[in-house]
Amino acid sequence: MVTIDEEFDMVIKLVLIGDTGVGKSNLLSRYTRDEFNSESKTTIGVDFATRTIQIGKKKMKTQIWDTAGQERYRAMTNAYYRGAAGALIVFDICSLNSFDSIGRWLQEIREYGDPGVPIVLVGNKFDLKHLRQVPISTAELFAHENSLKYIETSALLNSNVESAFQFLITEIINSFSQVHKDIQECTPLTFEDRSDLSFRRKCCVIN
Amino acid sequence: MVDSTNKSHKQLHVSSTGNAVLFTNTGIPSPIDLSSSQEHCPTDRQGSPIHITKNFNSSTERPINGTIETGEQGEGGDCNEDQYYPFPVKSEACIEKIKQDWTRAVEYLQEGDILSKLREMALHGELESQPLRGIAWRLFLGTLPTATEDWIDIVNKQREKYNSDKNKADIDPHKNASSHPLSNESNSAWNQFFLDQDLWLIVDQDVSRTWPEERIFTNERIRNIMRRVLFTYAKSQSKVDYRQGMHELLANIIYMMCREHERCPVSQEIPEYIRHVVDPSYLEEDAYTLFSELMEYCDIWYDGGHEEATFKARTNIRIETPFEKEGVVLGLTALSKKLNKIQGTLLKKHDPELSEYMDSLELSPQVYGIRWIRLLFGREFILKDILLLWDALFAQGTSLDLIDYIAIAILMAMKNSIIDHDQGDCLLRLMKYPQDFPVRDIINHALHLKHPSWPNPYGSIKPVISSEKLSTLSSPPREQIDYANNNSTEDPSKWSKMKVNQNWKSKSLRSNTIQVTNTQPLSIRSKIQSLPRPRVPKSAHTQLSNPLSSPKKQSESSLTGSNSQNPVATKTADDQISNLEKEIEFLRVKSDYCVGKLTAYVDHLQDIMYQSTFATKESEDLAYLAIAGIKQVRDVLKGQLELGDSSFGLDSNMYHYLRESNPNLVEDHISKDSPPSDQDKPPRYRLGSKELEEDSVDLFTNTSPPISAEMVEIHSPPDPLLDSSQDFPLSPSHPLEYID
């Protein structure tokens, strides 16, 4: 859902999905409040935060919905995915289980979300590289096969978190402006720090 | 992983009741020996397990018989005060104070009906200062009977049950020679063992993230207790798996118990049965018992229904459900239904404006409400306040239906930060509820919404409760609370309590004149007077004197009492009123209890029926009709459905009674002259209960709003069942009548 608002040029809804404990809530708090809490409580139901960003000349409000990893039932999924303009599927690079669940999350968003909604696959906790269970190549291959973008983040180190969201938002706006020509005035999109988008190489260097 | 080097043996003392009591070598009864290092699954930052050692049984510190071998209690360990947290060494004065508190409490309890006394205290927020909260919760939830002489036996059995559940829960595949670790059989011991590891992992992860700001939950002993209790619960109760959120319910119970244990009776003068119940060495067992009992009433809100719904969505099998509205896919969970009812019906009734606005924003209650209900508002208040809230919640019966009204009270309290704000802002407010909102006001308002005779804390409706109660109840309005910047009073983000108050006042004044609902206290009275006098528990007639309240409070209350009214003239009337109030309360509690049981049994029955195949279509129809009938009876009991509105109709006796007891209501219906044309007639009740009808309204499309019995009463065209032109007895309308 991309809405044109009086106050904002655009309001978009993003959703964060993935298994419990992969760090979704911390990605959210890092992105919206620049906070990290290693002892954050388990999300029950849904959490929600917003952030206003500037893209080119456009002011945009992002509504980010963060769901409990264990929360998977119909009443919720409907409200949750309805109108989502993009999704971040998060897994923990130290947990093979959380990576194995990606397929199921993907299926769910494709089932309940709008068709063709842009999705970015996020491997979180890359600061814990000594505990890595999911090789980059495996994740990249999976992303490639499912036409997703892949990025690795660390909410703790505040690394690539911005990029992950920006990357998703770029995708959304690009696909949106193809439909609505009037928005095209803000294309080509330029984030203030474009170099951030070279995240993949960055990950490789770190690891 | 198991560190066996510093194990110590402990001495087992058998108390006079034959119970094993563990004493450590310092002579202090050891609450629970939790070997912190050996059981703790080491986690890195962020709680990622490095590896999992589910050393489950190492903590069988207190076998019922046999030797006591405990985990690690190395040198100095016993003296470490932190290890005994939350049981720090108490000062003399402190011990004396505890002793006095308990003596008073016990005296108070020994006269009259414990349960109603504790209820009274709980509703008035008086358990906070007393050592009786744990006992009260046990009685409210039903883990202890009112007969104190049975307590010791029952508690012993409960503790044994936990230990046996715990032992059963821990499957050791090594003992099962026939099972192979690589076996593909789904029910092999090894397979179960691996599944258990996964469960342990999730439990561990949640436990490590429980109330990180509370010191007690950073204590590894407490964490281990939680891990074992949750694991045992998940393994022994086949109804629901472990779900996130349960851990916080348990945590709050443990927190309450630890506070209780801090004040555990040290004096021999305290009756044995009480000392036995609040024995700190059984924290784990008792927490399990109370938690399991609480989950009996809460587990339906954790029941996902997901698998079923997804299965149906994926396989495209549409299983017709009776009472289900067209177009709604099966799989609305009990939680969803409850939330729909709260926002769709209750809020509409009590604050139509707010309800309409929230509907217009398409705010689905599931988004903010899941957490509210699952955790019983456990994230919306600070811990201390949560306990106060739970006091009232549990005291109101195990159906826990005060929840609905608490939710409404919260929503109404936040009205100003919802109205005129956009969806995002509203959601932010609803999910980041300002925790310093006075919890007593919320509780009192919820109680007032549920029972209009309860005084409104915001004072807009004249309370009808006795003045004695009033003095303890009406809390003065708080100072203005500003949750945002102070720059401008017009700032929409400003969250002003005073504004809310004024708003409510004007609202209810207006509604007093037009809404039938506000005459309810009166109509209840008239109903009670015309009813044959119900059997009233002995206690209901005992004088309401609370020896537990401080002298100051008592004098205050008597002061206010005599100032506000002429004591001589009003005393007898007040007594009568207070007795009647108690009768009503008793009847209500009884019917609440029955409603809870009815709901549970009907749900079970329905579940079984869904899965069963019937011999003939007719027998199936009949069975479902019977269920529908039972549900209507329940709704009548609940007060959500007027007798006249039920599909089973009225017989002449009931009709005459209704007319006598509440002539206005019936006259209203009768005096309306033009009977509705069939097209205009709202399909009031579909086959089945009202609740199902409400729930089947699609919350997302926001189309036809559900019709509540109350709404019907006020706004709907006259009920054909009450039309005076018809002869009595009425033939019951066919429940299928309104089905499209």
PDB file of N, CA, C and O in Angstrom, chain B residues 199-239:
ATOM      1  N   LEU B 199      11.669 -27.706  21.506  1.00  0.00           N
ATOM      2  CA  LEU B 199      10.761 -27.037  22.443  1.00  0.00           C
ATOM      3  C   LEU B 199      11.563 -26.328  23.539  1.00  0.00           C
ATOM      4  O   LEU B 199      11.344 -25.164  23.845  1.00  0.00           O
ATOM      5  N   TRP B 200      12.531 -27.048  24.064  1.00  0.00           N
ATOM      6  CA  TRP B 200      13.380 -26.492  25.122  1.00  0.00           C
ATOM      7  C   TRP B 200      14.061 -25.225  24.643  1.00  0.00           C
ATOM      8  O   TRP B 200      14.180 -24.236  25.369  1.00  0.00           O
ATOM      9  N   LEU B 201      14.463 -25.258  23.384  1.00  0.00           N
ATOM     10  CA  LEU B 201      15.149 -24.115  22.799  1.00  0.00           C
ATOM     11  C   LEU B 201      14.258 -22.865  22.782  1.00  0.00           C
ATOM     12  O   LEU B 201      14.687 -21.774  23.156  1.00  0.00           O
ATOM     13  N   ILE B 202      13.013 -23.076  22.356  1.00  0.00           N
ATOM     14  CA  ILE B 202      12.098 -21.929  22.284  1.00  0.00           C
ATOM     15  C   ILE B 202      11.783 -21.423  23.687  1.00  0.00           C
ATOM     16  O   ILE B 202      11.820 -20.218  23.945  1.00  0.00           O
ATOM     17  N   VAL B 203      11.502 -22.359  24.575  1.00  0.00           N
ATOM     18  CA  VAL B 203      11.200 -21.975  25.953  1.00  0.00           C
ATOM     19  C   VAL B 203      12.376 -21.198  26.536  1.00  0.00           C
ATOM     20  O   VAL B 203      12.218 -20.122  27.115  1.00  0.00           O
ATOM     21  N   ASP B 204      13.555 -21.746  26.309  1.00  0.00           N
ATOM     22  CA  ASP B 204      14.759 -21.115  26.840  1.00  0.00           C
ATOM     23  C   ASP B 204      14.907 -19.690  26.320  1.00  0.00           C
ATOM     24  O   ASP B 204      15.223 -18.763  27.068  1.00  0.00           O
ATOM     25  N   GLN B 205      14.659 -19.556  25.033  1.00  0.00           N
ATOM     26  CA  GLN B 205      14.813 -18.248  24.418  1.00  0.00           C
ATOM     27  C   GLN B 205      13.842 -17.228  25.032  1.00  0.00           C
ATOM     28  O   GLN B 205      14.212 -16.084  25.288  1.00  0.00           O
ATOM     29  N   ASP B 206      12.622 -17.667  25.251  1.00  0.00           N
ATOM     30  CA  ASP B 206      11.631 -16.751  25.818  1.00  0.00           C
ATOM     31  C   ASP B 206      11.923 -16.445  27.283  1.00  0.00           C
ATOM     32  O   ASP B 206      11.787 -15.306  27.711  1.00  0.00           O
ATOM     33  N   VAL B 207      12.311 -17.479  28.003  1.00  0.00           N
ATOM     34  CA  VAL B 207      12.591 -17.275  29.423  1.00  0.00           C
ATOM     35  C   VAL B 207      13.736 -16.275  29.591  1.00  0.00           C
ATOM     36  O   VAL B 207      13.678 -15.394  30.443  1.00  0.00           O
ATOM     37  N   SER B 208      14.727 -16.401  28.740  1.00  0.00           N
ATOM     38  CA  SER B 208      15.862 -15.478  28.852  1.00  0.00           C
ATOM     39  C   SER B 208      15.463 -14.053  28.533  1.00  0.00           C
ATOM     40  O   SER B 208      16.182 -13.124  28.847  1.00  0.00           O
ATOM     41  N   ARG B 209      14.333 -13.904  27.886  1.00  0.00           N
ATOM     42  CA  ARG B 209      13.898 -12.555  27.536  1.00  0.00           C
ATOM     43  C   ARG B 209      12.725 -12.084  28.383  1.00  0.00           C
ATOM     44  O   ARG B 209      11.988 -11.195  28.000  1.00  0.00           O
ATOM     45  N   THR B 210      12.539 -12.701  29.533  1.00  0.00           N
ATOM     46  CA  THR B 210      11.400 -12.337  30.380  1.00  0.00           C
ATOM     47  C   THR B 210      11.758 -11.210  31.339  1.00  0.00           C
ATOM     48  O   THR B 210      12.738 -11.323  32.064  1.00  0.00           O
ATOM     49  N   TRP B 211      10.960 -10.205  31.346  1.00  0.00           N
ATOM     50  CA  TRP B 211      11.124  -9.075  32.273  1.00  0.00           C
ATOM     51  C   TRP B 211      12.592  -8.768  32.557  1.00  0.00           C
ATOM     52  O   TRP B 211      13.019  -8.835  33.720  1.00  0.00           O
ATOM     53  N   PRO B 212      13.356  -8.423  31.536  1.00  0.00           N
ATOM     54  CA  PRO B 212      14.786  -8.223  31.785  1.00  0.00           C
ATOM     55  C   PRO B 212      15.069  -7.118  32.796  1.00  0.00           C
ATOM     56  O   PRO B 212      16.115  -7.102  33.435  1.00  0.00           O
ATOM     57  N   GLU B 213      14.104  -6.236  32.981  1.00  0.00           N
ATOM     58  CA  GLU B 213      14.358  -5.127  33.908  1.00  0.00           C
ATOM     59  C   GLU B 213      14.084  -5.521  35.366  1.00  0.00           C
ATOM     60  O   GLU B 213      14.393  -4.771  36.280  1.00  0.00           O
ATOM     61  N   GLU B 214      13.484  -6.659  35.583  1.00  0.00           N
ATOM     62  CA  GLU B 214      13.219  -7.104  36.956  1.00  0.00           C
ATOM     63  C   GLU B 214      14.340  -8.022  37.411  1.00  0.00           C
ATOM     64  O   GLU B 214      14.622  -9.033  36.774  1.00  0.00           O
ATOM     65  N   ARG B 215      14.903  -7.680  38.542  1.00  0.00           N
ATOM     66  CA  ARG B 215      16.091  -8.400  38.986  1.00  0.00           C
ATOM     67  C   ARG B 215      15.800  -9.887  39.194  1.00  0.00           C
ATOM     68  O   ARG B 215      16.609 -10.750  38.859  1.00  0.00           O
ATOM     69  N   ILE B 216      14.623 -10.149  39.687  1.00  0.00           N
ATOM     70  CA  ILE B 216      14.293 -11.528  40.020  1.00  0.00           C
ATOM     71  C   ILE B 216      14.369 -12.434  38.792  1.00  0.00           C
ATOM     72  O   ILE B 216      14.762 -13.588  38.872  1.00  0.00           O
ATOM     73  N   PHE B 217      14.044 -11.885  37.632  1.00  0.00           N
ATOM     74  CA  PHE B 217      14.050 -12.743  36.446  1.00  0.00           C
ATOM     75  C   PHE B 217      15.421 -12.835  35.780  1.00  0.00           C
ATOM     76  O   PHE B 217      15.585 -13.514  34.774  1.00  0.00           O
ATOM     77  N   THR B 218      16.365 -12.130  36.349  1.00  0.00           N
ATOM     78  CA  THR B 218      17.721 -12.328  35.845  1.00  0.00           C
ATOM     79  C   THR B 218      18.392 -13.426  36.672  1.00  0.00           C
ATOM     80  O   THR B 218      19.483 -13.855  36.357  1.00  0.00           O
ATOM     81  N   ASN B 219      17.702 -13.840  37.697  1.00  0.00           N
ATOM     82  CA  ASN B 219      18.239 -14.879  38.564  1.00  0.00           C
ATOM     83  C   ASN B 219      18.113 -16.237  37.889  1.00  0.00           C
ATOM     84  O   ASN B 219      17.021 -16.634  37.468  1.00  0.00           O
ATOM     85  N   GLU B 220      19.221 -16.924  37.811  1.00  0.00           N
ATOM     86  CA  GLU B 220      19.228 -18.169  37.050  1.00  0.00           C
ATOM     87  C   GLU B 220      18.357 -19.254  37.693  1.00  0.00           C
ATOM     88  O   GLU B 220      17.796 -20.104  37.020  1.00  0.00           O
ATOM     89  N   ARG B 221      18.215 -19.206  39.000  1.00  0.00           N
ATOM     90  CA  ARG B 221      17.324 -20.157  39.659  1.00  0.00           C
ATOM     91  C   ARG B 221      15.906 -20.004  39.156  1.00  0.00           C
ATOM     92  O   ARG B 221      15.223 -20.982  38.843  1.00  0.00           O
ATOM     93  N   ILE B 222      15.465 -18.758  39.160  1.00  0.00           N
ATOM     94  CA  ILE B 222      14.091 -18.491  38.740  1.00  0.00           C
ATOM     95  C   ILE B 222      13.925 -18.873  37.274  1.00  0.00           C
ATOM     96  O   ILE B 222      12.927 -19.478  36.877  1.00  0.00           O
ATOM     97  N   ARG B 223      14.921 -18.541  36.481  1.00  0.00           N
ATOM     98  CA  ARG B 223      14.833 -18.871  35.061  1.00  0.00           C
ATOM     99  C   ARG B 223      14.709 -20.375  34.857  1.00  0.00           C
ATOM    100  O   ARG B 223      13.957 -20.842  34.022  1.00  0.00           O
ATOM    101  N   ASN B 224      15.463 -21.114  35.637  1.00  0.00           N
ATOM    102  CA  ASN B 224      15.406 -22.560  35.496  1.00  0.00           C
ATOM    103  C   ASN B 224      14.054 -23.115  35.922  1.00  0.00           C
ATOM    104  O   ASN B 224      13.535 -24.045  35.301  1.00  0.00           O
ATOM    105  N   ILE B 225      13.519 -22.533  36.962  1.00  0.00           N
ATOM    106  CA  ILE B 225      12.177 -22.947  37.374  1.00  0.00           C
ATOM    107  C   ILE B 225      11.205 -22.709  36.228  1.00  0.00           C
ATOM    108  O   ILE B 225      10.419 -23.578  35.863  1.00  0.00           O
ATOM    109  N   MET B 226      11.326 -21.538  35.627  1.00  0.00           N
ATOM    110  CA  MET B 226      10.411 -21.217  34.528  1.00  0.00           C
ATOM    111  C   MET B 226      10.575 -22.182  33.363  1.00  0.00           C
ATOM    112  O   MET B 226       9.611 -22.642  32.776  1.00  0.00           O
ATOM    113  N   ARG B 227      11.828 -22.468  33.035  1.00  0.00           N
ATOM    114  CA  ARG B 227      12.079 -23.384  31.918  1.00  0.00           C
ATOM    115  C   ARG B 227      11.421 -24.733  32.172  1.00  0.00           C
ATOM    116  O   ARG B 227      10.733 -25.283  31.318  1.00  0.00           O
ATOM    117  N   ARG B 228      11.628 -25.255  33.371  1.00  0.00           N
ATOM    118  CA  ARG B 228      11.093 -26.585  33.666  1.00  0.00           C
ATOM    119  C   ARG B 228       9.573 -26.582  33.722  1.00  0.00           C
ATOM    120  O   ARG B 228       8.925 -27.479  33.200  1.00  0.00           O
ATOM    121  N   VAL B 229       9.022 -25.538  34.334  1.00  0.00           N
ATOM    122  CA  VAL B 229       7.569 -25.496  34.445  1.00  0.00           C
ATOM    123  C   VAL B 229       6.936 -25.391  33.052  1.00  0.00           C
ATOM    124  O   VAL B 229       6.004 -26.112  32.723  1.00  0.00           O
ATOM    125  N   LEU B 230       7.475 -24.524  32.229  1.00  0.00           N
ATOM    126  CA  LEU B 230       6.902 -24.346  30.890  1.00  0.00           C
ATOM    127  C   LEU B 230       7.061 -25.607  30.056  1.00  0.00           C
ATOM    128  O   LEU B 230       6.153 -26.021  29.346  1.00  0.00           O
ATOM    129  N   PHE B 231       8.221 -26.205  30.180  1.00  0.00           N
ATOM    130  CA  PHE B 231       8.474 -27.425  29.416  1.00  0.00           C
ATOM    131  C   PHE B 231       7.520 -28.524  29.879  1.00  0.00           C
ATOM    132  O   PHE B 231       6.888 -29.202  29.062  1.00  0.00           O
ATOM    133  N   THR B 232       7.411 -28.672  31.167  1.00  0.00           N
ATOM    134  CA  THR B 232       6.516 -29.702  31.702  1.00  0.00           C
ATOM    135  C   THR B 232       5.083 -29.428  31.296  1.00  0.00           C
ATOM    136  O   THR B 232       4.352 -30.329  30.903  1.00  0.00           O
ATOM    137  N   TYR B 233       4.708 -28.170  31.370  1.00  0.00           N
ATOM    138  CA  TYR B 233       3.341 -27.832  30.980  1.00  0.00           C
ATOM    139  C   TYR B 233       3.100 -28.193  29.515  1.00  0.00           C
ATOM    140  O   TYR B 233       2.106 -28.834  29.171  1.00  0.00           O
ATOM    141  N   ALA B 234       4.023 -27.782  28.684  1.00  0.00           N
ATOM    142  CA  ALA B 234       3.847 -28.033  27.248  1.00  0.00           C
ATOM    143  C   ALA B 234       3.783 -29.530  26.961  1.00  0.00           C
ATOM    144  O   ALA B 234       3.067 -29.977  26.078  1.00  0.00           O
ATOM    145  N   LYS B 235       4.540 -30.301  27.719  1.00  0.00           N
ATOM    146  CA  LYS B 235       4.572 -31.735  27.458  1.00  0.00           C
ATOM    147  C   LYS B 235       3.377 -32.455  28.077  1.00  0.00           C
ATOM    148  O   LYS B 235       2.918 -33.461  27.537  1.00  0.00           O
ATOM    149  N   SER B 236       2.886 -31.975  29.182  1.00  0.00           N
ATOM    150  CA  SER B 236       1.823 -32.736  29.859  1.00  0.00           C
ATOM    151  C   SER B 236       0.431 -32.318  29.427  1.00  0.00           C
ATOM    152  O   SER B 236      -0.505 -33.065  29.591  1.00  0.00           O
ATOM    153  N   GLN B 237       0.286 -31.100  28.954  1.00  0.00           N
ATOM    154  CA  GLN B 237      -1.046 -30.669  28.541  1.00  0.00           C
ATOM    155  C   GLN B 237      -1.112 -30.786  27.033  1.00  0.00           C
ATOM    156  O   GLN B 237      -0.525 -29.999  26.326  1.00  0.00           O
ATOM    157  N   SER B 238      -1.848 -31.768  26.578  1.00  0.00           N
ATOM    158  CA  SER B 238      -1.807 -32.020  25.133  1.00  0.00           C
ATOM    159  C   SER B 238      -2.651 -31.020  24.350  1.00  0.00           C
ATOM    160  O   SER B 238      -2.578 -30.958  23.143  1.00  0.00           O
ATOM    161  N   LYS B 239      -3.462 -30.240  25.052  1.00  0.00           N
ATOM    162  CA  LYS B 239      -4.396 -29.365  24.335  1.00  0.00           C
ATOM    163  C   LYS B 239      -3.689 -28.331  23.459  1.00  0.00           C
ATOM    164  O   LYS B 239      -3.990 -28.185  22.290  1.00  0.00           O
TER     165      LYS B 239
END
